[in-house]
mmCIF file with all atom_site columns, C-alpha atoms in Angstrom:
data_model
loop_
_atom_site.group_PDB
_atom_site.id
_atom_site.type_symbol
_atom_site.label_atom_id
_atom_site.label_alt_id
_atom_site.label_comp_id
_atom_site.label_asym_id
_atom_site.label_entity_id
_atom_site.label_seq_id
_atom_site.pdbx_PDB_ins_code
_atom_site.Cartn_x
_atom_site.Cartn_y
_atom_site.Cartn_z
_atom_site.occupancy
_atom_site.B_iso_or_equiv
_atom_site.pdbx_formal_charge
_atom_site.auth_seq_id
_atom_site.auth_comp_id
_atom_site.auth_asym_id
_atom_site.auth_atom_id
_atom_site.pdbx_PDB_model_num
ATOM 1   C CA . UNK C 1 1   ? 94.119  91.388  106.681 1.00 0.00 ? 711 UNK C CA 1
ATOM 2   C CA . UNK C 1 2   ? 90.531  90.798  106.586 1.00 0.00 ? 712 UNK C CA 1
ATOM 3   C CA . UNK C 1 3   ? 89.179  90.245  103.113 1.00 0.00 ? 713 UNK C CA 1
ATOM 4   C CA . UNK C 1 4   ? 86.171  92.284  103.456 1.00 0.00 ? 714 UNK C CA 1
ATOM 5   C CA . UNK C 1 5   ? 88.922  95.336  104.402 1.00 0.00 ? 715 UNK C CA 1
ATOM 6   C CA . UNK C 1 6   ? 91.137  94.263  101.208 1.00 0.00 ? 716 UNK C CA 1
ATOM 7   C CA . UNK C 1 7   ? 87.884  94.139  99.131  1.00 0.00 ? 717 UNK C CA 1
ATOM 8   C CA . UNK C 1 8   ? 87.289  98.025  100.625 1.00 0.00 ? 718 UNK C CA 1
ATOM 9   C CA . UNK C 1 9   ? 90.904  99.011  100.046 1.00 0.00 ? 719 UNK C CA 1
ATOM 10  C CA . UNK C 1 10  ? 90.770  97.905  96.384  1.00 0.00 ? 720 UNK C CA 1
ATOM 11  C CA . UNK C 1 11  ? 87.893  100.263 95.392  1.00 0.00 ? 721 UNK C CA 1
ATOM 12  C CA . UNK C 1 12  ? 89.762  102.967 97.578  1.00 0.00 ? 722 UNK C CA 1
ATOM 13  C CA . UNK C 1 13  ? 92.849  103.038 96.401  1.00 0.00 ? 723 UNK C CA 1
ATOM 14  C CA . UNK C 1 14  ? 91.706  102.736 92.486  1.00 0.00 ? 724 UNK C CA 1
ATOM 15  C CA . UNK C 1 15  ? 89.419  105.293 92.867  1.00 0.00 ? 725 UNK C CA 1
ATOM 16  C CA . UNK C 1 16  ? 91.734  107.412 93.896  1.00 0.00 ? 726 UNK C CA 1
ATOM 17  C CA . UNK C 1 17  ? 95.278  106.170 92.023  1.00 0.00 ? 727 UNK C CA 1
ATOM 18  C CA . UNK C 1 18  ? 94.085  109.371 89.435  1.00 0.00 ? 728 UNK C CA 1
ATOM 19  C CA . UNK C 1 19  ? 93.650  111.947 92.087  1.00 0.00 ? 729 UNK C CA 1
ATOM 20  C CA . UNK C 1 20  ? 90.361  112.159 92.771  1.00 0.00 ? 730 UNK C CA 1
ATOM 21  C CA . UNK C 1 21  ? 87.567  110.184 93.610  1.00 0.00 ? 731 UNK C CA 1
ATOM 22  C CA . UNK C 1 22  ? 84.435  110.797 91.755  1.00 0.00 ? 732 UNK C CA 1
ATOM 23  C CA . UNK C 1 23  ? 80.820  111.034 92.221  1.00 0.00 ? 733 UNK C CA 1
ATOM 24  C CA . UNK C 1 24  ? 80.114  108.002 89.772  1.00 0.00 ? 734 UNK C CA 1
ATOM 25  C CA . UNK C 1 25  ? 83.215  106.040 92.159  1.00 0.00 ? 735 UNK C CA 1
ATOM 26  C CA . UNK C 1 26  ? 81.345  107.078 95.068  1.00 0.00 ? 736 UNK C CA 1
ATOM 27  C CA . UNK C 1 27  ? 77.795  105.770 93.323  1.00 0.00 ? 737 UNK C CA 1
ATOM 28  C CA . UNK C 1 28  ? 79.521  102.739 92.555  1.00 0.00 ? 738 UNK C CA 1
ATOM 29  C CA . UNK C 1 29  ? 81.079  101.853 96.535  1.00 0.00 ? 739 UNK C CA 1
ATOM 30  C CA . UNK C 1 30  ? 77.786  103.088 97.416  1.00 0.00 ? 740 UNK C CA 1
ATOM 31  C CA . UNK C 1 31  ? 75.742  100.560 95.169  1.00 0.00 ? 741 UNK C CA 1
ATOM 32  C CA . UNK C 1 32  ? 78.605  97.516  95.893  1.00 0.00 ? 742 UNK C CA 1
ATOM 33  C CA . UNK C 1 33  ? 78.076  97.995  100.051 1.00 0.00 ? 743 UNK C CA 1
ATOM 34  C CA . UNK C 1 34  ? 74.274  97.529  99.154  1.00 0.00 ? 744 UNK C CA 1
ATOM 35  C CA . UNK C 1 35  ? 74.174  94.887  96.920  1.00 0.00 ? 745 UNK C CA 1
ATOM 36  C CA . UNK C 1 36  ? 76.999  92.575  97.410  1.00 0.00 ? 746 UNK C CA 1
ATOM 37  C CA . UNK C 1 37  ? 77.299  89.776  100.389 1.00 0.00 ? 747 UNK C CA 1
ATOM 38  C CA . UNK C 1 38  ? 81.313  90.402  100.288 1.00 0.00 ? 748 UNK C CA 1
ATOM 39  C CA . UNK C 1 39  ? 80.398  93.053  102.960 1.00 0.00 ? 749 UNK C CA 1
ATOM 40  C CA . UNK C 1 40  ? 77.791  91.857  104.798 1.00 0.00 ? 750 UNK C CA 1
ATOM 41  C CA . UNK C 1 41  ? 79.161  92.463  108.831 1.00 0.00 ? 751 UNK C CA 1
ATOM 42  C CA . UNK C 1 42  ? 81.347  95.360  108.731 1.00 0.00 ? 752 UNK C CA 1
ATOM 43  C CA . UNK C 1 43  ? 80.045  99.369  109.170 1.00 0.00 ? 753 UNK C CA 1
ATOM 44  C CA . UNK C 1 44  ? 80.940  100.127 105.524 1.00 0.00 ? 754 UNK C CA 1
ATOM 45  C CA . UNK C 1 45  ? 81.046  103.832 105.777 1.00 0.00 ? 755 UNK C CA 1
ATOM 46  C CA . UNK C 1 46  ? 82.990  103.812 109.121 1.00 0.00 ? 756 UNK C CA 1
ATOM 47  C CA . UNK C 1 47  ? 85.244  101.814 107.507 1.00 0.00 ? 757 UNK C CA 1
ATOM 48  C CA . UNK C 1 48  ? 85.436  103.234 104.605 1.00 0.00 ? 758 UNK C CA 1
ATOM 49  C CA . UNK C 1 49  ? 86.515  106.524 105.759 1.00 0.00 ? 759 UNK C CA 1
ATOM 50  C CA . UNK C 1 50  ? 88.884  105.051 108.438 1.00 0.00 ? 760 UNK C CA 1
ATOM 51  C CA . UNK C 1 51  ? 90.687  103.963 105.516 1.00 0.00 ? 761 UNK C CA 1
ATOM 52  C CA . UNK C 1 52  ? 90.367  107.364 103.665 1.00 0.00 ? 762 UNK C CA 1
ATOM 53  C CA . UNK C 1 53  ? 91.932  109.053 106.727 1.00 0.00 ? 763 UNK C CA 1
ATOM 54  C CA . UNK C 1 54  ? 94.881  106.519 106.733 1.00 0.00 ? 764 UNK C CA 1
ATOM 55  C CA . UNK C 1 55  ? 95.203  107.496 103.101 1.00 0.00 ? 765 UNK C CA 1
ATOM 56  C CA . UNK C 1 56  ? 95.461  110.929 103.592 1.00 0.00 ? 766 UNK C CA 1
ATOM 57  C CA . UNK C 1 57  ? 97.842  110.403 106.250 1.00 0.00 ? 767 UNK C CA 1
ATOM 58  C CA . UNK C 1 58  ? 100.475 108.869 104.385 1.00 0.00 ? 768 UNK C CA 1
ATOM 59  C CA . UNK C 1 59  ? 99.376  108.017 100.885 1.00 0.00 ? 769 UNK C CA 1
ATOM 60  C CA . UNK C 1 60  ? 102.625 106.105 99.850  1.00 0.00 ? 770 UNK C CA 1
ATOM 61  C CA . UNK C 1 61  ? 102.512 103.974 102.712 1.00 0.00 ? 771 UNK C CA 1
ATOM 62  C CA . UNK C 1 62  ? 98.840  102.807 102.293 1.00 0.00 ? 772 UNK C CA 1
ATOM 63  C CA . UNK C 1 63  ? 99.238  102.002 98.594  1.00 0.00 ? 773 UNK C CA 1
ATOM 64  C CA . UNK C 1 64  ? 102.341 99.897  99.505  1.00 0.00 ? 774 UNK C CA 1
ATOM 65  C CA . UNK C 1 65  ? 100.624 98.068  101.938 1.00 0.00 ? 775 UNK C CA 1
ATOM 66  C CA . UNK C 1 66  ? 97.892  97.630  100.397 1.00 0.00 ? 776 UNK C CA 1
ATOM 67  C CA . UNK C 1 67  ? 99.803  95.741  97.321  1.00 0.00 ? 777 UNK C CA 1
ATOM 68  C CA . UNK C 1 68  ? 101.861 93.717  100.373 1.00 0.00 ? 778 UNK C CA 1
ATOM 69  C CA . UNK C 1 69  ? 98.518  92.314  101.627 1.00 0.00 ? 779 UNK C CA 1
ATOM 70  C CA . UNK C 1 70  ? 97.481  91.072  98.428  1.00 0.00 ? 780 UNK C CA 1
ATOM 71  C CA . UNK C 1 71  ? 100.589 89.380  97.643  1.00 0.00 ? 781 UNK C CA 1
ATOM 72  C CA . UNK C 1 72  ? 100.228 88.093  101.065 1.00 0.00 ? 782 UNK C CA 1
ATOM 73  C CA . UNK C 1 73  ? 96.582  86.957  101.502 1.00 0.00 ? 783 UNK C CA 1
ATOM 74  C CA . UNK C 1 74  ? 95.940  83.700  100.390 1.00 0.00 ? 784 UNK C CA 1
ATOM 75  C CA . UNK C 1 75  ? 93.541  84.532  97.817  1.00 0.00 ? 785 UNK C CA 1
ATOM 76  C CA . UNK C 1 76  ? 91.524  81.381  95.761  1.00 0.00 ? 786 UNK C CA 1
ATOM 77  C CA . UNK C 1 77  ? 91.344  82.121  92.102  1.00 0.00 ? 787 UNK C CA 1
ATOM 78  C CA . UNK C 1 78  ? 87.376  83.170  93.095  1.00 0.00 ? 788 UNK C CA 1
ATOM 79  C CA . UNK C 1 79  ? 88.602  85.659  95.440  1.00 0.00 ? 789 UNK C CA 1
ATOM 80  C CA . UNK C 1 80  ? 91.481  86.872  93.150  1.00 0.00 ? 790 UNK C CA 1
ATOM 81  C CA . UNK C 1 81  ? 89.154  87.183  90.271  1.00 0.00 ? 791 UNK C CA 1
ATOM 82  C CA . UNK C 1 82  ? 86.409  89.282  92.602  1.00 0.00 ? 792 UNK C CA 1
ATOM 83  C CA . UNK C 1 83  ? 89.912  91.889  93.099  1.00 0.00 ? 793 UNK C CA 1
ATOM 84  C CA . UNK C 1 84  ? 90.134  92.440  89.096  1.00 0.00 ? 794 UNK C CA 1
ATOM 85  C CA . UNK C 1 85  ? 86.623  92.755  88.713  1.00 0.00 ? 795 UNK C CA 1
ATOM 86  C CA . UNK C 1 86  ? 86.174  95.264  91.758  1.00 0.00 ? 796 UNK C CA 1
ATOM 87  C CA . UNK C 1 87  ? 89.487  97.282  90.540  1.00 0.00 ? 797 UNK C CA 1
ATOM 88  C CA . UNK C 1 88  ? 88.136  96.840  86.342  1.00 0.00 ? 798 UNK C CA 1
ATOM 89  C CA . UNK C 1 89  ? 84.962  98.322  87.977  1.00 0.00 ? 799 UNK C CA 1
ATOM 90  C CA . UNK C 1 90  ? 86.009  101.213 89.616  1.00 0.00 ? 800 UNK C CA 1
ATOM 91  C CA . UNK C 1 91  ? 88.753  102.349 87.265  1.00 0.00 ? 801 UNK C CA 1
ATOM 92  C CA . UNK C 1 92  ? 85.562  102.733 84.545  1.00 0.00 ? 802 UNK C CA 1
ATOM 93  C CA . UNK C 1 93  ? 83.006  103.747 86.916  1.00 0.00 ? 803 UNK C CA 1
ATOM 94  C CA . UNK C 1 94  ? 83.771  107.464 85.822  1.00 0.00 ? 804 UNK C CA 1
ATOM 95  C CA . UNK C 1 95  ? 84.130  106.684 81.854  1.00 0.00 ? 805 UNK C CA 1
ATOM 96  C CA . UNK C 1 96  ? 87.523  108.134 82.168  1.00 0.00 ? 806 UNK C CA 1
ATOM 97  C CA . UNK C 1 97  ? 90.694  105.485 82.018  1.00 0.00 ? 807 UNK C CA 1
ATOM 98  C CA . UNK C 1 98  ? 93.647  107.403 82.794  1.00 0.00 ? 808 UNK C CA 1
ATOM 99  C CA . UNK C 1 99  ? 97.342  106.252 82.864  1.00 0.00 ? 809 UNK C CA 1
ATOM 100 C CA . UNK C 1 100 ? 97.956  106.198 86.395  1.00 0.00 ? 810 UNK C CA 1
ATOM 101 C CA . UNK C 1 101 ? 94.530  103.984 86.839  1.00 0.00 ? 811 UNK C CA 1
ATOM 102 C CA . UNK C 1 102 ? 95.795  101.014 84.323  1.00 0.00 ? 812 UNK C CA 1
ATOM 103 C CA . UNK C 1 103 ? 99.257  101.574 85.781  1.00 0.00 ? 813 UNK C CA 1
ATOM 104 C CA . UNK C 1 104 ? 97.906  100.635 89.035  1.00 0.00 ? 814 UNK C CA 1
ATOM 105 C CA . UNK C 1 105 ? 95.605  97.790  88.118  1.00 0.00 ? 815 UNK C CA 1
ATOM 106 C CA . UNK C 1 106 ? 99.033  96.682  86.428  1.00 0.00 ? 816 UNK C CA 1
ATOM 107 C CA . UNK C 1 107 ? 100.703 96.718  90.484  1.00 0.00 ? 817 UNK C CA 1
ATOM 108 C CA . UNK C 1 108 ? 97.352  95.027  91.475  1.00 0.00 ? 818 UNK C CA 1
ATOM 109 C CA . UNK C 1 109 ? 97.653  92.279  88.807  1.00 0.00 ? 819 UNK C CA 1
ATOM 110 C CA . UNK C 1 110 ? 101.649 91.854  89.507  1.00 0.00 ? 820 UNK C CA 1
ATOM 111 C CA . UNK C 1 111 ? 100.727 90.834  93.209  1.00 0.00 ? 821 UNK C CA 1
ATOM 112 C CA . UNK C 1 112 ? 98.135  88.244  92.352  1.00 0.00 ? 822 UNK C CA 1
ATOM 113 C CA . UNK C 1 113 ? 98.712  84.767  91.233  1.00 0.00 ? 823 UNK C CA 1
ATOM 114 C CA . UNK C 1 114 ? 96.342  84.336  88.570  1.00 0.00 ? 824 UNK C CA 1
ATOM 115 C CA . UNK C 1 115 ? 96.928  83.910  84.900  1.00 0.00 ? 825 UNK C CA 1
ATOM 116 C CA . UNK C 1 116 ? 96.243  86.436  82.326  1.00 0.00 ? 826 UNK C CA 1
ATOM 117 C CA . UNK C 1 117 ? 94.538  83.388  80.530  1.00 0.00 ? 827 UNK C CA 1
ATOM 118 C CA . UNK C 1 118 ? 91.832  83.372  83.390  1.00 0.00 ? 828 UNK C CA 1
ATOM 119 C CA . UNK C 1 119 ? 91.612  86.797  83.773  1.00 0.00 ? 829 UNK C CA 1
ATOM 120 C CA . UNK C 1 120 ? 90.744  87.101  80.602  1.00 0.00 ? 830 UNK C CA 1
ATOM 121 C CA . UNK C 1 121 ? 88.590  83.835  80.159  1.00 0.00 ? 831 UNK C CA 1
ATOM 122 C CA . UNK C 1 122 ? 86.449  85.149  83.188  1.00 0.00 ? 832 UNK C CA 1
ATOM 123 C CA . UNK C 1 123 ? 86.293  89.019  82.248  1.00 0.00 ? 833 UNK C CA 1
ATOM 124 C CA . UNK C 1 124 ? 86.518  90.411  78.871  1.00 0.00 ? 834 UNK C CA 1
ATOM 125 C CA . UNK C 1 125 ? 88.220  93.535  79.231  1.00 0.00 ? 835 UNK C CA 1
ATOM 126 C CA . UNK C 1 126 ? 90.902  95.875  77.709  1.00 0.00 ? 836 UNK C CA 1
ATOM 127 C CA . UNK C 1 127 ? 94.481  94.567  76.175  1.00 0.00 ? 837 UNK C CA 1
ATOM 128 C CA . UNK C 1 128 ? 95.972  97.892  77.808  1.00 0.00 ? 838 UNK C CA 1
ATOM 129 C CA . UNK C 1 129 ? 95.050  95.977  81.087  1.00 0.00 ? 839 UNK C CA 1
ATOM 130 C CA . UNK C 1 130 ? 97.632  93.234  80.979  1.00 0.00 ? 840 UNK C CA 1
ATOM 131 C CA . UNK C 1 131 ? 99.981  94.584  79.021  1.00 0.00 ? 841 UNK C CA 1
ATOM 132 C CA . UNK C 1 132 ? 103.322 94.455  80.117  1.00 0.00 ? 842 UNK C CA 1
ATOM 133 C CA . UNK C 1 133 ? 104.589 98.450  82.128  1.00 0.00 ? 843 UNK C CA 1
ATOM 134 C CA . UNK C 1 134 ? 107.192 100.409 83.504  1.00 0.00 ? 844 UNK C CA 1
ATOM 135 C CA . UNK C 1 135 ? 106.981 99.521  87.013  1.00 0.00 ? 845 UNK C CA 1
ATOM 136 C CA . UNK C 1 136 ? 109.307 102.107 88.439  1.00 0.00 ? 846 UNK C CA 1
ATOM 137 C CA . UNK C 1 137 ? 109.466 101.416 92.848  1.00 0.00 ? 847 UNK C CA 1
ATOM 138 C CA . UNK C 1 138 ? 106.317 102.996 94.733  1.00 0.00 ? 848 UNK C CA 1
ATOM 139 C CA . UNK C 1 139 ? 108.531 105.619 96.175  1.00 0.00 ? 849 UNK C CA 1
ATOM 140 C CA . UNK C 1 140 ? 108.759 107.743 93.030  1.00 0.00 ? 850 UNK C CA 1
ATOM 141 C CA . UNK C 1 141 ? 105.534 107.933 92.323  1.00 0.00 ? 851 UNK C CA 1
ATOM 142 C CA . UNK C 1 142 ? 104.263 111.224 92.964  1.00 0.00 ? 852 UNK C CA 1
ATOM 143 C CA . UNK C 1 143 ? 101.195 110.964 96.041  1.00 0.00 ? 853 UNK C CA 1
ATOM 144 C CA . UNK C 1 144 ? 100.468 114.247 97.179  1.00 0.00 ? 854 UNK C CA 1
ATOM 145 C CA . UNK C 1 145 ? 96.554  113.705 97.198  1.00 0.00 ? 855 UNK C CA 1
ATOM 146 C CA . UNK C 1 146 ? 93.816  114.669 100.022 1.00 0.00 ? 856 UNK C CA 1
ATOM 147 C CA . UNK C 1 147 ? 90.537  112.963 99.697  1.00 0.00 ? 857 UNK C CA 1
ATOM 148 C CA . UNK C 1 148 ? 87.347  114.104 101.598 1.00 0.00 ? 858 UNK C CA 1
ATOM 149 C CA . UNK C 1 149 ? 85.289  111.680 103.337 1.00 0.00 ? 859 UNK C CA 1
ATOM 150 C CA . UNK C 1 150 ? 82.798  109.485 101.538 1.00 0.00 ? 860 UNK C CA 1
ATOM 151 C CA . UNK C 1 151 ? 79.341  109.486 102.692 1.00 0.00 ? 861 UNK C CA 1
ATOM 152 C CA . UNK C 1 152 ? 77.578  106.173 101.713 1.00 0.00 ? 862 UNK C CA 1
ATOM 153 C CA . UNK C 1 153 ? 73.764  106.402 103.014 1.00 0.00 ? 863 UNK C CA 1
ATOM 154 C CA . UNK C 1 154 ? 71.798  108.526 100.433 1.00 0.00 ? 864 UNK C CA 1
ATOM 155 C CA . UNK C 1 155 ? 70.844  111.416 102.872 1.00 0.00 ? 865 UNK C CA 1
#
C-alpha cells in the first residue's frame, strides 16, 4: 500500500474509531493535506472520501486491513513514528479521548515495530497510550457506523 494512502487511512480510521468524525478532525485532515509534504501528489479529498465510502461499505473489513498493511509495510522508525504522531493527533484533535480511540491507537501500536522507549523519547504523550489492553479479535467489535463525506477545500 502506498504510504501516502496509509498516512490517509490513519487519520480516517482514528477519527472515526469513536463514531463520528468531528469538525475539529475534519479541521485537522484539512490543515495536514495543506501543510505537510507526506501528501504532496495525490487528490487528497478524492481520496479521502474514496476511502470514507470503502468504510462505510464494510467498516470491519477496512479497519482490519488497515492494521494488516501496517504490520506489513516496511515502515523506518521515521515513518513509524509519523503513524503515532498522526493517530496521537487526531484522537485529541476534538479534546475528547474516548475508550474506543486509545483502544485503537493500542491495535495501531501492536502492529508497529517500534519501542515504547522511542515512542515515548520522540513524543511525550499519555501513559493510558501504551498501556497494556484487552485486545479482544476485530470481529466483536461493534462497527455499525456511516460517515458523510469530508469536504477539504474551505468553500
Amino acid at each position: 500500500m502506498d504510504k501516502k494512502i496509509l498516512y490517509l487511512k490513519t487519520l480516517l480510521c482514528c477519527s472515526a474509531c469513536d463514531g463520528e468524525i468531528a469538525p475539529e478532525e475534519v479541521d485537522l485532515i484539512r490543515s495536514l493535506i495543506a501543510k505537510n509534504e507526506i501528501f504532496d501528489g495525490i487528490e487528497a479529498e478524492s481520496a479521502i472520501n474514496d476511502l470514507i465510502s470503502e468504510l462505510n461499505d464494510d467498516g470491519l473489513k477496512f479497519i482490519k486491513e488497515y492494521l494488516d498493511a501496517i504490520r506489513k509495510s516496511e515502515l523506518d522508525k521515521k515513518e513509524q513514528l509519523l503513524i503515532i504522531r498522526l493517530a496521537i493527533d487526531m484522537i485529541e484533535a476534538d479534546n475528547k479521548i474516548v475508550y474506543s480511540e486509545v483502544k485503537f491507537f493500542k491495535r495501531i501500536r501492536n502492529n508497529l515495530t517500534i519501542s515504547d522507549e522511542d515512542i515515548l523519547e520522540a513524543y511525550p504523550i499519555n501513559d493510558d497510550y501504551l498501556l497494556p489492553d484487552n485486545m479482544e479479535p476485530i470481529d466483536i467489535m461493534d462497527w455499525n457506523y456511516t460517515f458523510d463525506k469530508i469536504i477539504l477545500k474551505n468553500v
